[in-house]
Amino acid sequence: MTDEAQLALLSRADGSATHTSNGYTIFAAVNGPVEVQRKDEIPEEAAIDVVIRPAAGVGSVTERHLESIVEKALRQVIHVSAHPRTLVQVTLQVVATPAEGIASSTLHQSASNLPLLPALLQSSMLALLSTSLPLNMAVTSTLVAVTPSGELVGGPRPCNIKEALSLHVLAFSSHGNLLLAESEGVFDMDTWDQVYSTAERICRGSNAEDIDGSDDINMEPPADSLESSLRDVLQEKTAREQRWKEGLN
């Protein structure tokens, strides 16, 4: 399970990124703040418009549902009060999906939507980090599957998803707070507690419980976390943008 990410690939977007994880590749573009139609205007905040385009065909109820989930999460990430009466547009294009597919899951059919959600959230976060928009926090997200034997699998493969008793998507802020939790299937509270711990470890690192939650973004997350991956991608982008200075020395 290897995540790949690149920032600022689109010249005509205020921010853009591509993210590949667990077989899903997402292209994200962010534009804003831009002028908003009066009917969508919010007097004290920026409006957020999320559009998800499937890899094939046109959007359906599935995409509309995922758009509402992503929009609610991003509203907590973006400092919306800094740009009232404006609009932030987030476009997410699904470029590739797992070759094996997950349609024939033992879960209810709607559960097949959840594996896509972490990739959508991660690509949105990366695109936002490449803009000049003020953010309240960073966010990382992961998928955890519970197998019939009770094993918890983080970042499961399609074969694990097909056999899973339940699927869980959790997102954590850089302050250490649970930002989002979506679950499908049958599970009890003991299983949920284990899922929470597993997801927190993936997102925030093996010593997540020892990290002091504060109002400041943790600038040095553990090396084995998704937060660390976000930091590495940002450092690479910053180094690339600063190369022009080398010619002045």
PDB file of C-alpha atoms in Angstrom:
ATOM      1  CA  MET A   1       0.000   0.000   0.000  1.00  0.00           C
ATOM      2  CA  THR A   2       1.908   3.017  -1.330  1.00  0.00           C
ATOM      3  CA  ASP A   3       0.442   6.498  -1.627  1.00  0.00           C
ATOM      4  CA  GLU A   4       1.655   8.769  -4.395  1.00  0.00           C
ATOM      5  CA  ALA A   5       0.981  12.499  -4.579  1.00  0.00           C
ATOM      6  CA  GLN A   6       1.967  15.541  -6.598  1.00  0.00           C
ATOM      7  CA  LEU A   7       1.024  19.186  -6.128  1.00  0.00           C
ATOM      8  CA  ALA A   8       0.385  22.139  -8.444  1.00  0.00           C
ATOM      9  CA  LEU A   9       0.061  20.259 -11.731  1.00  0.00           C
ATOM     10  CA  LEU A  10      -2.589  22.501 -13.333  1.00  0.00           C
ATOM     11  CA  SER A  11      -1.527  25.984 -14.416  1.00  0.00           C
ATOM     12  CA  ARG A  12      -5.066  27.389 -14.663  1.00  0.00           C
ATOM     13  CA  ALA A  13      -6.212  26.335 -11.192  1.00  0.00           C
ATOM     14  CA  ASP A  14      -5.430  28.163  -7.956  1.00  0.00           C
ATOM     15  CA  GLY A  15      -4.448  24.819  -6.478  1.00  0.00           C
ATOM     16  CA  SER A  16      -4.238  21.282  -7.799  1.00  0.00           C
ATOM     17  CA  ALA A  17      -3.001  17.841  -6.886  1.00  0.00           C
ATOM     18  CA  THR A  18      -3.102  14.214  -7.922  1.00  0.00           C
ATOM     19  CA  HIS A  19      -3.276  11.409  -5.390  1.00  0.00           C
ATOM     20  CA  THR A  20      -3.063   7.648  -5.814  1.00  0.00           C
ATOM     21  CA  SER A  21      -3.982   5.244  -3.029  1.00  0.00           C
ATOM     22  CA  ASN A  22      -5.317   1.664  -2.920  1.00  0.00           C
ATOM     23  CA  GLY A  23      -5.900   1.634  -6.673  1.00  0.00           C
ATOM     24  CA  TYR A  24      -7.750   4.960  -6.833  1.00  0.00           C
ATOM     25  CA  THR A  25      -6.228   7.939  -8.633  1.00  0.00           C
ATOM     26  CA  ILE A  26      -7.873  11.326  -8.110  1.00  0.00           C
ATOM     27  CA  PHE A  27      -7.136  14.622  -9.818  1.00  0.00           C
ATOM     28  CA  ALA A  28      -8.173  17.588  -7.667  1.00  0.00           C
ATOM     29  CA  ALA A  29      -8.459  21.258  -8.623  1.00  0.00           C
ATOM     30  CA  VAL A  30      -9.340  24.181  -6.357  1.00  0.00           C
ATOM     31  CA  ASN A  31     -10.364  27.660  -7.486  1.00  0.00           C
ATOM     32  CA  GLY A  32     -11.197  30.463  -5.115  1.00  0.00           C
ATOM     33  CA  PRO A  33     -12.180  32.627  -3.614  1.00  0.00           C
ATOM     34  CA  VAL A  34     -14.252  33.592  -6.665  1.00  0.00           C
ATOM     35  CA  GLU A  35     -17.487  35.476  -7.158  1.00  0.00           C
ATOM     36  CA  VAL A  36     -20.565  33.594  -6.012  1.00  0.00           C
ATOM     37  CA  GLN A  37     -24.118  33.788  -7.320  1.00  0.00           C
ATOM     38  CA  ARG A  38     -26.401  35.749  -5.012  1.00  0.00           C
ATOM     39  CA  LYS A  39     -28.626  32.739  -4.329  1.00  0.00           C
ATOM     40  CA  ASP A  40     -25.613  30.785  -3.020  1.00  0.00           C
ATOM     41  CA  GLU A  41     -24.056  33.678  -1.106  1.00  0.00           C
ATOM     42  CA  ILE A  42     -23.370  33.281   2.616  1.00  0.00           C
ATOM     43  CA  PRO A  43     -23.069  36.670   4.375  1.00  0.00           C
ATOM     44  CA  GLU A  44     -20.358  35.731   6.868  1.00  0.00           C
ATOM     45  CA  GLU A  45     -18.609  32.796   5.210  1.00  0.00           C
ATOM     46  CA  ALA A  46     -17.324  31.468   1.919  1.00  0.00           C
ATOM     47  CA  ALA A  47     -19.526  28.937   0.175  1.00  0.00           C
ATOM     48  CA  ILE A  48     -17.898  25.634  -0.810  1.00  0.00           C
ATOM     49  CA  ASP A  49     -18.893  23.783  -3.957  1.00  0.00           C
ATOM     50  CA  VAL A  50     -17.601  20.223  -4.399  1.00  0.00           C
ATOM     51  CA  VAL A  51     -18.027  18.431  -7.717  1.00  0.00           C
ATOM     52  CA  ILE A  52     -17.040  14.767  -8.129  1.00  0.00           C
ATOM     53  CA  ARG A  53     -16.719  13.379 -11.638  1.00  0.00           C
ATOM     54  CA  PRO A  54     -16.638   9.570 -12.007  1.00  0.00           C
ATOM     55  CA  ALA A  55     -14.036   7.762 -14.056  1.00  0.00           C
ATOM     56  CA  ALA A  56     -16.687   6.823 -16.621  1.00  0.00           C
ATOM     57  CA  GLY A  57     -20.149   8.134 -17.390  1.00  0.00           C
ATOM     58  CA  VAL A  58     -21.927  10.974 -15.630  1.00  0.00           C
ATOM     59  CA  GLY A  59     -22.406  11.666 -11.947  1.00  0.00           C
ATOM     60  CA  SER A  60     -25.237   9.965 -10.066  1.00  0.00           C
ATOM     61  CA  VAL A  61     -26.711   9.854  -6.586  1.00  0.00           C
ATOM     62  CA  THR A  62     -23.499   8.171  -5.427  1.00  0.00           C
ATOM     63  CA  GLU A  63     -21.390  11.195  -6.374  1.00  0.00           C
ATOM     64  CA  ARG A  64     -23.916  13.626  -4.867  1.00  0.00           C
ATOM     65  CA  HIS A  65     -23.743  11.748  -1.554  1.00  0.00           C
ATOM     66  CA  LEU A  66     -19.941  11.763  -1.536  1.00  0.00           C
ATOM     67  CA  GLU A  67     -19.932  15.462  -2.467  1.00  0.00           C
ATOM     68  CA  SER A  68     -22.003  16.298   0.614  1.00  0.00           C
ATOM     69  CA  ILE A  69     -19.623  14.354   2.877  1.00  0.00           C
ATOM     70  CA  VAL A  70     -16.501  15.972   1.417  1.00  0.00           C
ATOM     71  CA  GLU A  71     -18.077  19.454   1.522  1.00  0.00           C
ATOM     72  CA  LYS A  72     -18.908  19.143   5.232  1.00  0.00           C
ATOM     73  CA  ALA A  73     -15.354  18.028   6.008  1.00  0.00           C
ATOM     74  CA  LEU A  74     -13.720  20.797   3.948  1.00  0.00           C
ATOM     75  CA  ARG A  75     -15.905  23.429   5.609  1.00  0.00           C
ATOM     76  CA  GLN A  76     -14.086  22.611   8.845  1.00  0.00           C
ATOM     77  CA  VAL A  77     -10.679  22.653   7.139  1.00  0.00           C
ATOM     78  CA  ILE A  78     -10.969  25.945   5.226  1.00  0.00           C
ATOM     79  CA  HIS A  79     -11.046  29.213   7.181  1.00  0.00           C
ATOM     80  CA  VAL A  80     -14.340  30.158   5.539  1.00  0.00           C
ATOM     81  CA  SER A  81     -14.888  33.311   7.588  1.00  0.00           C
ATOM     82  CA  ALA A  82     -11.800  34.893   5.991  1.00  0.00           C
ATOM     83  CA  HIS A  83     -13.590  35.268   2.647  1.00  0.00           C
ATOM     84  CA  PRO A  84     -17.311  35.980   3.186  1.00  0.00           C
ATOM     85  CA  ARG A  85     -19.666  36.254   0.197  1.00  0.00           C
ATOM     86  CA  THR A  86     -17.306  34.277  -2.051  1.00  0.00           C
ATOM     87  CA  LEU A  87     -17.072  30.748  -3.425  1.00  0.00           C
ATOM     88  CA  VAL A  88     -14.408  28.051  -3.205  1.00  0.00           C
ATOM     89  CA  GLN A  89     -14.774  25.469  -5.966  1.00  0.00           C
ATOM     90  CA  VAL A  90     -13.327  21.987  -5.519  1.00  0.00           C
ATOM     91  CA  THR A  91     -13.408  19.633  -8.506  1.00  0.00           C
ATOM     92  CA  LEU A  92     -12.462  15.985  -8.041  1.00  0.00           C
ATOM     93  CA  GLN A  93     -11.953  13.832 -11.119  1.00  0.00           C
ATOM     94  CA  VAL A  94     -11.700  10.076 -10.564  1.00  0.00           C
ATOM     95  CA  VAL A  95      -9.029   9.004 -13.054  1.00  0.00           C
ATOM     96  CA  ALA A  96      -8.578   5.333 -12.115  1.00  0.00           C
ATOM     97  CA  THR A  97     -10.255   2.744  -9.897  1.00  0.00           C
ATOM     98  CA  PRO A  98      -9.030  -0.667  -8.667  1.00  0.00           C
ATOM     99  CA  ALA A  99      -8.816  -3.149 -11.524  1.00  0.00           C
ATOM    100  CA  GLU A 100     -10.416  -5.911  -9.430  1.00  0.00           C
ATOM    101  CA  GLY A 101     -13.476  -3.812  -8.598  1.00  0.00           C
ATOM    102  CA  ILE A 102     -15.534  -4.000  -5.415  1.00  0.00           C
ATOM    103  CA  ALA A 103     -19.080  -4.246  -6.690  1.00  0.00           C
ATOM    104  CA  SER A 104     -19.659  -7.808  -5.475  1.00  0.00           C
ATOM    105  CA  SER A 105     -19.113  -7.027  -1.812  1.00  0.00           C
ATOM    106  CA  THR A 106     -20.752  -9.057   0.944  1.00  0.00           C
ATOM    107  CA  LEU A 107     -21.892  -5.721   2.379  1.00  0.00           C
ATOM    108  CA  HIS A 108     -24.830  -3.709   1.168  1.00  0.00           C
ATOM    109  CA  GLN A 109     -24.165  -2.193  -2.262  1.00  0.00           C
ATOM    110  CA  SER A 110     -23.850   1.346  -0.845  1.00  0.00           C
ATOM    111  CA  ALA A 111     -20.765   0.223   1.086  1.00  0.00           C
ATOM    112  CA  SER A 112     -18.824   0.164  -2.167  1.00  0.00           C
ATOM    113  CA  ASN A 113     -18.806   3.978  -2.040  1.00  0.00           C
ATOM    114  CA  LEU A 114     -16.671   4.155   1.085  1.00  0.00           C
ATOM    115  CA  PRO A 115     -13.319   2.949  -0.371  1.00  0.00           C
ATOM    116  CA  LEU A 116     -13.292   5.997  -2.645  1.00  0.00           C
ATOM    117  CA  LEU A 117     -13.867   8.519   0.160  1.00  0.00           C
ATOM    118  CA  PRO A 118     -10.337   8.616   1.692  1.00  0.00           C
ATOM    119  CA  ALA A 119      -8.786   9.234  -1.731  1.00  0.00           C
ATOM    120  CA  LEU A 120     -11.234  12.095  -2.334  1.00  0.00           C
ATOM    121  CA  LEU A 121     -10.441  13.677   1.029  1.00  0.00           C
ATOM    122  CA  GLN A 122      -6.678  13.272   0.647  1.00  0.00           C
ATOM    123  CA  SER A 123      -6.604  14.750  -2.856  1.00  0.00           C
ATOM    124  CA  SER A 124      -8.796  17.661  -1.716  1.00  0.00           C
ATOM    125  CA  MET A 125      -6.450  18.359   1.170  1.00  0.00           C
ATOM    126  CA  LEU A 126      -3.382  18.259  -1.068  1.00  0.00           C
ATOM    127  CA  ALA A 127      -4.962  20.637  -3.572  1.00  0.00           C
ATOM    128  CA  LEU A 128      -5.910  23.056  -0.778  1.00  0.00           C
ATOM    129  CA  LEU A 129      -2.349  22.992   0.539  1.00  0.00           C
ATOM    130  CA  SER A 130      -1.121  24.163  -2.862  1.00  0.00           C
ATOM    131  CA  THR A 131      -3.367  27.261  -2.756  1.00  0.00           C
ATOM    132  CA  SER A 132      -3.041  30.477  -0.780  1.00  0.00           C
ATOM    133  CA  LEU A 133      -6.326  29.886   1.043  1.00  0.00           C
ATOM    134  CA  PRO A 134      -6.095  30.131   4.841  1.00  0.00           C
ATOM    135  CA  LEU A 135      -6.716  26.754   6.503  1.00  0.00           C
ATOM    136  CA  ASN A 136      -7.730  25.893  10.045  1.00  0.00           C
ATOM    137  CA  MET A 137      -6.007  22.524   9.997  1.00  0.00           C
ATOM    138  CA  ALA A 138      -4.763  19.693   7.836  1.00  0.00           C
ATOM    139  CA  VAL A 139      -6.679  16.429   7.577  1.00  0.00           C
ATOM    140  CA  THR A 140      -5.761  12.820   6.827  1.00  0.00           C
ATOM    141  CA  SER A 141      -8.142   9.968   6.143  1.00  0.00           C
ATOM    142  CA  THR A 142      -7.980   6.194   5.852  1.00  0.00           C
ATOM    143  CA  LEU A 143     -10.157   3.140   5.260  1.00  0.00           C
ATOM    144  CA  VAL A 144     -10.269   0.211   7.694  1.00  0.00           C
ATOM    145  CA  ALA A 145     -11.923  -3.137   6.885  1.00  0.00           C
ATOM    146  CA  VAL A 146     -13.000  -5.735   9.443  1.00  0.00           C
ATOM    147  CA  THR A 147     -12.640  -9.281   8.077  1.00  0.00           C
ATOM    148  CA  PRO A 148     -14.872 -12.255   9.012  1.00  0.00           C
ATOM    149  CA  SER A 149     -12.075 -13.462  11.326  1.00  0.00           C
ATOM    150  CA  GLY A 150     -12.120 -10.154  13.196  1.00  0.00           C
ATOM    151  CA  GLU A 151      -8.843  -8.885  11.733  1.00  0.00           C
ATOM    152  CA  LEU A 152      -8.572  -5.160  11.066  1.00  0.00           C
ATOM    153  CA  VAL A 153      -6.999  -4.225   7.733  1.00  0.00           C
ATOM    154  CA  GLY A 154      -5.918  -0.650   7.118  1.00  0.00           C
ATOM    155  CA  GLY A 155      -5.913   0.447   3.482  1.00  0.00           C
ATOM    156  CA  PRO A 156      -7.493  -2.863   2.404  1.00  0.00           C
ATOM    157  CA  ARG A 157      -7.191  -4.360  -1.071  1.00  0.00           C
ATOM    158  CA  PRO A 158     -10.348  -5.011  -3.133  1.00  0.00           C
ATOM    159  CA  CYS A 159     -10.304  -8.667  -2.103  1.00  0.00           C
ATOM    160  CA  ASN A 160     -10.379  -7.629   1.573  1.00  0.00           C
ATOM    161  CA  ILE A 161     -13.221  -5.206   0.898  1.00  0.00           C
ATOM    162  CA  LYS A 162     -15.311  -7.879  -0.826  1.00  0.00           C
ATOM    163  CA  GLU A 163     -15.086 -10.166   2.204  1.00  0.00           C
ATOM    164  CA  ALA A 164     -15.348  -7.500   4.911  1.00  0.00           C
ATOM    165  CA  LEU A 165     -18.047  -7.595   7.558  1.00  0.00           C
ATOM    166  CA  SER A 166     -17.791  -3.828   7.912  1.00  0.00           C
ATOM    167  CA  LEU A 167     -15.949  -0.878   6.392  1.00  0.00           C
ATOM    168  CA  HIS A 168     -14.973   2.316   8.176  1.00  0.00           C
ATOM    169  CA  VAL A 169     -13.620   5.642   6.906  1.00  0.00           C
ATOM    170  CA  LEU A 170     -12.137   7.931   9.548  1.00  0.00           C
ATOM    171  CA  ALA A 171     -10.499  11.322   9.121  1.00  0.00           C
ATOM    172  CA  PHE A 172      -8.368  13.078  11.742  1.00  0.00           C
ATOM    173  CA  SER A 173      -7.365  16.711  11.941  1.00  0.00           C
ATOM    174  CA  SER A 174      -3.801  17.796  12.579  1.00  0.00           C
ATOM    175  CA  HIS A 175      -5.025  18.850  16.033  1.00  0.00           C
ATOM    176  CA  GLY A 176      -5.736  15.182  16.811  1.00  0.00           C
ATOM    177  CA  ASN A 177      -9.534  15.426  16.629  1.00  0.00           C
ATOM    178  CA  LEU A 178     -11.819  13.004  14.805  1.00  0.00           C
ATOM    179  CA  LEU A 179     -13.187  15.020  11.897  1.00  0.00           C
ATOM    180  CA  LEU A 180     -15.251  12.406  10.065  1.00  0.00           C
ATOM    181  CA  ALA A 181     -16.469   8.853  10.583  1.00  0.00           C
ATOM    182  CA  GLU A 182     -18.482   6.839   8.054  1.00  0.00           C
ATOM    183  CA  SER A 183     -19.231   3.146   8.541  1.00  0.00           C
ATOM    184  CA  GLU A 184     -21.083   0.345   6.745  1.00  0.00           C
ATOM    185  CA  GLY A 185     -21.809  -3.200   7.867  1.00  0.00           C
ATOM    186  CA  VAL A 186     -22.257  -4.999  11.167  1.00  0.00           C
ATOM    187  CA  PHE A 187     -19.969  -4.263  14.146  1.00  0.00           C
ATOM    188  CA  ASP A 188     -20.076  -3.681  17.894  1.00  0.00           C
ATOM    189  CA  MET A 189     -18.565  -0.932  20.024  1.00  0.00           C
ATOM    190  CA  ASP A 190     -15.502  -2.996  20.930  1.00  0.00           C
ATOM    191  CA  THR A 191     -14.746  -3.382  17.234  1.00  0.00           C
ATOM    192  CA  TRP A 192     -15.326   0.337  16.716  1.00  0.00           C
ATOM    193  CA  ASP A 193     -12.802   1.173  19.440  1.00  0.00           C
ATOM    194  CA  GLN A 194     -10.224  -1.021  17.703  1.00  0.00           C
ATOM    195  CA  VAL A 195     -11.036   0.579  14.343  1.00  0.00           C
ATOM    196  CA  TYR A 196     -10.560   4.036  15.865  1.00  0.00           C
ATOM    197  CA  SER A 197      -7.162   3.128  17.279  1.00  0.00           C
ATOM    198  CA  THR A 198      -6.029   1.539  14.024  1.00  0.00           C
ATOM    199  CA  ALA A 199      -7.140   4.513  11.917  1.00  0.00           C
ATOM    200  CA  GLU A 200      -5.564   7.001  14.316  1.00  0.00           C
ATOM    201  CA  ARG A 201      -2.277   5.128  14.146  1.00  0.00           C
ATOM    202  CA  ILE A 202      -2.347   5.161  10.333  1.00  0.00           C
ATOM    203  CA  CYS A 203      -3.244   8.845  10.105  1.00  0.00           C
ATOM    204  CA  ARG A 204      -1.258  10.254  12.996  1.00  0.00           C
ATOM    205  CA  GLY A 205       1.454   7.690  13.689  1.00  0.00           C
ATOM    206  CA  SER A 206       2.243   4.835  16.046  1.00  0.00           C
ATOM    207  CA  ASN A 207       2.579   7.192  19.029  1.00  0.00           C
ATOM    208  CA  ALA A 208      -0.595   9.140  18.288  1.00  0.00           C
ATOM    209  CA  GLU A 209      -1.826   8.774  21.860  1.00  0.00           C
ATOM    210  CA  ASP A 210       1.291  10.555  23.118  1.00  0.00           C
ATOM    211  CA  ILE A 211       0.904  13.571  20.846  1.00  0.00           C
ATOM    212  CA  ASP A 212      -0.355  16.553  22.739  1.00  0.00           C
ATOM    213  CA  GLY A 213      -3.460  17.920  21.019  1.00  0.00           C
ATOM    214  CA  SER A 214      -3.223  21.691  20.746  1.00  0.00           C
ATOM    215  CA  ASP A 215      -4.440  24.521  18.550  1.00  0.00           C
ATOM    216  CA  ASP A 216      -1.144  24.477  16.619  1.00  0.00           C
ATOM    217  CA  ILE A 217      -0.602  22.152  13.677  1.00  0.00           C
ATOM    218  CA  ASN A 218       1.963  19.513  14.573  1.00  0.00           C
ATOM    219  CA  MET A 219       4.901  20.332  12.291  1.00  0.00           C
ATOM    220  CA  GLU A 220       6.787  17.096  12.975  1.00  0.00           C
ATOM    221  CA  PRO A 221       4.345  14.184  12.844  1.00  0.00           C
ATOM    222  CA  PRO A 222       5.657  10.630  13.282  1.00  0.00           C
ATOM    223  CA  ALA A 223       7.485   9.283  10.232  1.00  0.00           C
ATOM    224  CA  ASP A 224       5.077   6.341   9.862  1.00  0.00           C
ATOM    225  CA  SER A 225       1.937   8.469   9.450  1.00  0.00           C
ATOM    226  CA  LEU A 226      -0.129   9.987   6.661  1.00  0.00           C
ATOM    227  CA  GLU A 227       0.516  13.360   8.291  1.00  0.00           C
ATOM    228  CA  SER A 228       4.206  12.795   7.666  1.00  0.00           C
ATOM    229  CA  SER A 229       3.454  12.049   4.014  1.00  0.00           C
ATOM    230  CA  LEU A 230       1.608  15.369   3.719  1.00  0.00           C
ATOM    231  CA  ARG A 231       4.593  17.172   5.197  1.00  0.00           C
ATOM    232  CA  ASP A 232       7.022  15.426   2.810  1.00  0.00           C
ATOM    233  CA  VAL A 233       4.949  16.395  -0.240  1.00  0.00           C
ATOM    234  CA  LEU A 234       4.849  20.022   0.915  1.00  0.00           C
ATOM    235  CA  GLN A 235       8.577  20.085   1.551  1.00  0.00           C
ATOM    236  CA  GLU A 236       9.236  18.703  -1.927  1.00  0.00           C
ATOM    237  CA  LYS A 237       6.989  21.365  -3.497  1.00  0.00           C
ATOM    238  CA  THR A 238       8.673  24.142  -1.500  1.00  0.00           C
ATOM    239  CA  ALA A 239      12.138  22.943  -2.471  1.00  0.00           C
ATOM    240  CA  ARG A 240      11.137  22.817  -6.136  1.00  0.00           C
ATOM    241  CA  GLU A 241       9.754  26.364  -6.030  1.00  0.00           C
ATOM    242  CA  GLN A 242      12.884  27.708  -4.352  1.00  0.00           C
ATOM    243  CA  ARG A 243      15.342  26.321  -6.910  1.00  0.00           C
ATOM    244  CA  TRP A 244      15.427  29.637  -8.763  1.00  0.00           C
ATOM    245  CA  LYS A 245      17.316  31.122  -5.818  1.00  0.00           C
ATOM    246  CA  GLU A 246      20.224  28.764  -6.430  1.00  0.00           C
ATOM    247  CA  GLY A 247      21.212  30.801  -9.467  1.00  0.00           C
ATOM    248  CA  LEU A 248      21.519  33.945  -7.346  1.00  0.00           C
ATOM    249  CA  ASN A 249      24.151  32.465  -5.052  1.00  0.00           C
TER     250      ASN A 249
END
